[in-house]
Amino acid sequence: MVEFDDLFRRQLHELFVWRRDVRRFRTDPLPDGTLEQLIDTACLSPSVGLSQPWRFVIVDDVARRRAVIDDFKACNADALNCYSGERAGRYATLKLSGLEQAPSHLAVFADKASDIGHGLGRATMPETIEYSVVAAITAMWLAARAEGIGLGWVSILNPDRIHAILDVPQSWKFIAYLCIGYPEAECDQPELEQAKWEYRRGADEFTLRR
Amino acid sequence: MVEFDDLFRRQLHELFVWRRDVRRFRTDPLPDGTLEQLIDTACLSPSVGLSQPWRFVIVDDVARRRAVIDDFKACNADALNCYSGERAGRYATLKLSGLEQAPSHLAVFADKASDIGHGLGRATMPETIEYSVVAAITAMWLAARAEGIGLGWVSILNPDRIHAILDVPQSWKFIAYLCIGYPEAECDQPELEQAKWEYRRGADEFTLRR
């Protein structure tokens, strides 16, 4: 049995504080095997009924990467059109992905059809399959930051289009497209907060008692 | 800027290894303020467009807790009926929640209607609101284990029923019901694996290249 001490807990807190959604990457590649190690760590995550529904797609093909970038640009242009006035102006200045610079691209899917786990725990809440994959991504994100590696989650994408570009099985649901690499700079404040898009609230605003 | 060393990374790996879905709790309460601190940590998590969609409901009312336990029992009986033969016999022996013993109950919801974050990042993938809440739960889970505190995620529940029992706003989507307290024992192997319900696969089974 493993116990943790105060020093570890303080450092773990710092890890939560300094984990960022990174959109500005250096282009130098990760050392060989690093991405695979991060995926190994993700697989230590909890999953509903031990279903292990995470499916990882390492995207290295230049044409596929280019198609993903094109899809991002199209979706981002559509998103900009949903804002007007000052908010639109502010949206236009935001950098919302590091797809062009990040040395590693990783798409993550949830296999909705796998029998692993024998359906346990998801009869009333089938969406726990997707949630298990998100838990795995979160673990990978923290492990990456502990190595000084940044991760950015791109969601401004068309899931059907990503599915087609990456040619994955029909039963896989697209969860996330991750940019991974060394960040240009480190920061403890979200980029959207720095850009005054939104500010962070305290936990008491989000807590009820019943 | 904060950097982490090899010792921290080794301990973080141990944290991932020893984080369990706990169903067997001691009944002694958490120290005052501990649950609130875990919620504070959860709020350091990433959220799509800084939407901070997590909504926490600390459930202390005895009648509400009893109603949740009754709902679990009904859903679990229904789930058992979906299995037959040896698999049904095995399901019947599993302990799938610590609702009766855990000193703290925490329900977690995603506010689908909040304007915080101004919709950024979720036009094509609105489900990233739910995913952000799952990331927060994952952080809380790890922080809890670092304190020697166990957390168990109960999903064998009827979301509509939980919504009614806890009387929360209509726009909140039920994500998770968490049992929190000190575990009876610590283990590095999932209980479902110990019970031979399912086994864990290596990451290479789940990784493609494109």
PDB file of C-alpha atoms in Angstrom, chain A residues 8-111:
ATOM      1  CA  PHE A   8       3.808  15.282  -2.815  1.00  0.00           C
ATOM      2  CA  ARG A   9       0.370  16.735  -2.140  1.00  0.00           C
ATOM      3  CA  ARG A  10       1.711  20.285  -2.469  1.00  0.00           C
ATOM      4  CA  GLN A  11       3.376  19.385  -5.762  1.00  0.00           C
ATOM      5  CA  LEU A  12       0.221  17.667  -6.974  1.00  0.00           C
ATOM      6  CA  HIS A  13      -1.684  20.866  -6.232  1.00  0.00           C
ATOM      7  CA  GLU A  14       0.891  22.805  -8.266  1.00  0.00           C
ATOM      8  CA  LEU A  15       0.386  20.322 -11.092  1.00  0.00           C
ATOM      9  CA  PHE A  16      -3.353  21.063 -11.115  1.00  0.00           C
ATOM     10  CA  VAL A  17      -2.608  24.798 -11.057  1.00  0.00           C
ATOM     11  CA  TRP A  18      -0.043  24.678 -13.877  1.00  0.00           C
ATOM     12  CA  ARG A  19      -1.768  22.206 -16.202  1.00  0.00           C
ATOM     13  CA  ARG A  20      -2.901  24.305 -19.146  1.00  0.00           C
ATOM     14  CA  ASP A  21      -4.692  23.863 -22.436  1.00  0.00           C
ATOM     15  CA  VAL A  22      -1.696  24.613 -24.640  1.00  0.00           C
ATOM     16  CA  ARG A  23      -2.083  26.168 -28.102  1.00  0.00           C
ATOM     17  CA  ARG A  24       1.465  27.499 -28.661  1.00  0.00           C
ATOM     18  CA  PHE A  25       3.986  24.740 -29.226  1.00  0.00           C
ATOM     19  CA  ARG A  26       7.618  24.431 -30.185  1.00  0.00           C
ATOM     20  CA  THR A  27       7.942  22.234 -33.248  1.00  0.00           C
ATOM     21  CA  ASP A  28      10.690  19.914 -31.952  1.00  0.00           C
ATOM     22  CA  PRO A  29       9.394  16.352 -31.597  1.00  0.00           C
ATOM     23  CA  LEU A  30       8.824  14.453 -28.383  1.00  0.00           C
ATOM     24  CA  PRO A  31      11.511  11.855 -27.598  1.00  0.00           C
ATOM     25  CA  ASP A  32      10.791   8.417 -29.077  1.00  0.00           C
ATOM     26  CA  GLY A  33       8.329   6.440 -27.000  1.00  0.00           C
ATOM     27  CA  THR A  34       7.061   9.420 -24.995  1.00  0.00           C
ATOM     28  CA  LEU A  35       3.624   9.492 -26.590  1.00  0.00           C
ATOM     29  CA  GLU A  36       3.242   5.753 -26.095  1.00  0.00           C
ATOM     30  CA  GLN A  37       4.171   6.161 -22.399  1.00  0.00           C
ATOM     31  CA  LEU A  38       1.504   8.826 -21.999  1.00  0.00           C
ATOM     32  CA  ILE A  39      -1.029   6.445 -23.554  1.00  0.00           C
ATOM     33  CA  ASP A  40       0.101   3.725 -21.120  1.00  0.00           C
ATOM     34  CA  THR A  41      -0.573   6.118 -18.252  1.00  0.00           C
ATOM     35  CA  ALA A  42      -4.000   6.975 -19.647  1.00  0.00           C
ATOM     36  CA  CYS A  43      -4.849   3.277 -19.597  1.00  0.00           C
ATOM     37  CA  LEU A  44      -4.417   3.224 -15.795  1.00  0.00           C
ATOM     38  CA  SER A  45      -7.580   5.309 -15.577  1.00  0.00           C
ATOM     39  CA  PRO A  46     -10.905   4.177 -14.193  1.00  0.00           C
ATOM     40  CA  SER A  47     -13.497   2.968 -16.696  1.00  0.00           C
ATOM     41  CA  VAL A  48     -17.095   1.968 -16.206  1.00  0.00           C
ATOM     42  CA  GLY A  49     -17.241  -1.781 -15.561  1.00  0.00           C
ATOM     43  CA  LEU A  50     -13.546  -1.997 -16.578  1.00  0.00           C
ATOM     44  CA  SER A  51     -14.754  -1.430 -20.146  1.00  0.00           C
ATOM     45  CA  GLN A  52     -11.497   0.307 -21.172  1.00  0.00           C
ATOM     46  CA  PRO A  53     -13.340   2.005 -24.051  1.00  0.00           C
ATOM     47  CA  TRP A  54     -10.448   4.342 -24.953  1.00  0.00           C
ATOM     48  CA  ARG A  55      -9.159   4.090 -28.506  1.00  0.00           C
ATOM     49  CA  PHE A  56      -6.099   6.144 -29.450  1.00  0.00           C
ATOM     50  CA  VAL A  57      -5.143   7.130 -32.984  1.00  0.00           C
ATOM     51  CA  ILE A  58      -1.652   8.529 -33.454  1.00  0.00           C
ATOM     52  CA  VAL A  59      -1.926  10.762 -36.526  1.00  0.00           C
ATOM     53  CA  ASP A  60       1.356  11.132 -38.409  1.00  0.00           C
ATOM     54  CA  ASP A  61       0.205  11.162 -42.027  1.00  0.00           C
ATOM     55  CA  VAL A  62       0.723  14.625 -43.475  1.00  0.00           C
ATOM     56  CA  ALA A  63      -2.382  14.561 -45.678  1.00  0.00           C
ATOM     57  CA  ARG A  64      -4.626  13.496 -42.817  1.00  0.00           C
ATOM     58  CA  ARG A  65      -3.171  16.185 -40.560  1.00  0.00           C
ATOM     59  CA  ARG A  66      -3.773  18.755 -43.273  1.00  0.00           C
ATOM     60  CA  ALA A  67      -7.404  17.603 -43.617  1.00  0.00           C
ATOM     61  CA  VAL A  68      -7.890  17.967 -39.840  1.00  0.00           C
ATOM     62  CA  ILE A  69      -6.434  21.483 -39.947  1.00  0.00           C
ATOM     63  CA  ASP A  70      -8.766  22.372 -42.831  1.00  0.00           C
ATOM     64  CA  ASP A  71     -11.736  21.078 -40.855  1.00  0.00           C
ATOM     65  CA  PHE A  72     -10.680  23.155 -37.851  1.00  0.00           C
ATOM     66  CA  LYS A  73     -10.442  26.273 -40.007  1.00  0.00           C
ATOM     67  CA  ALA A  74     -13.904  25.704 -41.441  1.00  0.00           C
ATOM     68  CA  CYS A  75     -15.476  25.048 -38.035  1.00  0.00           C
ATOM     69  CA  ASN A  76     -13.684  28.007 -36.488  1.00  0.00           C
ATOM     70  CA  ALA A  77     -14.937  30.329 -39.234  1.00  0.00           C
ATOM     71  CA  ASP A  78     -18.492  29.065 -38.603  1.00  0.00           C
ATOM     72  CA  ALA A  79     -18.029  29.649 -34.871  1.00  0.00           C
ATOM     73  CA  LEU A  80     -16.843  33.208 -35.437  1.00  0.00           C
ATOM     74  CA  ASN A  81     -20.052  33.889 -37.374  1.00  0.00           C
ATOM     75  CA  CYS A  82     -22.062  33.072 -34.237  1.00  0.00           C
ATOM     76  CA  TYR A  83     -20.636  36.120 -32.424  1.00  0.00           C
ATOM     77  CA  SER A  84     -21.181  39.777 -33.163  1.00  0.00           C
ATOM     78  CA  GLY A  85     -19.788  43.130 -32.126  1.00  0.00           C
ATOM     79  CA  GLU A  86     -17.000  43.279 -29.576  1.00  0.00           C
ATOM     80  CA  ARG A  87     -17.322  39.573 -28.758  1.00  0.00           C
ATOM     81  CA  ALA A  88     -16.705  38.651 -32.416  1.00  0.00           C
ATOM     82  CA  GLY A  89     -13.686  40.922 -32.521  1.00  0.00           C
ATOM     83  CA  ARG A  90     -12.289  39.286 -29.450  1.00  0.00           C
ATOM     84  CA  TYR A  91     -13.000  35.755 -30.788  1.00  0.00           C
ATOM     85  CA  ALA A  92     -11.131  36.555 -33.997  1.00  0.00           C
ATOM     86  CA  THR A  93      -7.958  37.360 -32.057  1.00  0.00           C
ATOM     87  CA  LEU A  94      -7.912  34.120 -30.055  1.00  0.00           C
ATOM     88  CA  LYS A  95      -5.507  31.329 -30.918  1.00  0.00           C
ATOM     89  CA  LEU A  96      -7.623  28.224 -30.383  1.00  0.00           C
ATOM     90  CA  SER A  97      -5.412  25.395 -31.561  1.00  0.00           C
ATOM     91  CA  GLY A  98      -1.787  24.452 -31.985  1.00  0.00           C
ATOM     92  CA  LEU A  99      -2.501  22.032 -34.841  1.00  0.00           C
ATOM     93  CA  GLU A 100       0.011  23.660 -37.179  1.00  0.00           C
ATOM     94  CA  GLN A 101       2.957  23.593 -34.778  1.00  0.00           C
ATOM     95  CA  ALA A 102       2.421  20.656 -32.414  1.00  0.00           C
ATOM     96  CA  PRO A 103       4.775  17.770 -33.252  1.00  0.00           C
ATOM     97  CA  SER A 104       2.286  15.090 -32.126  1.00  0.00           C
ATOM     98  CA  HIS A 105      -1.377  14.700 -33.009  1.00  0.00           C
ATOM     99  CA  LEU A 106      -3.501  12.186 -31.107  1.00  0.00           C
ATOM    100  CA  ALA A 107      -7.177  11.538 -31.772  1.00  0.00           C
ATOM    101  CA  VAL A 108      -9.144   9.792 -29.047  1.00  0.00           C
ATOM    102  CA  PHE A 109     -12.355   7.820 -29.513  1.00  0.00           C
ATOM    103  CA  ALA A 110     -14.768   5.808 -27.345  1.00  0.00           C
ATOM    104  CA  ASP A 111     -15.735   2.362 -28.579  1.00  0.00           C
TER     105      ASP A 111
END
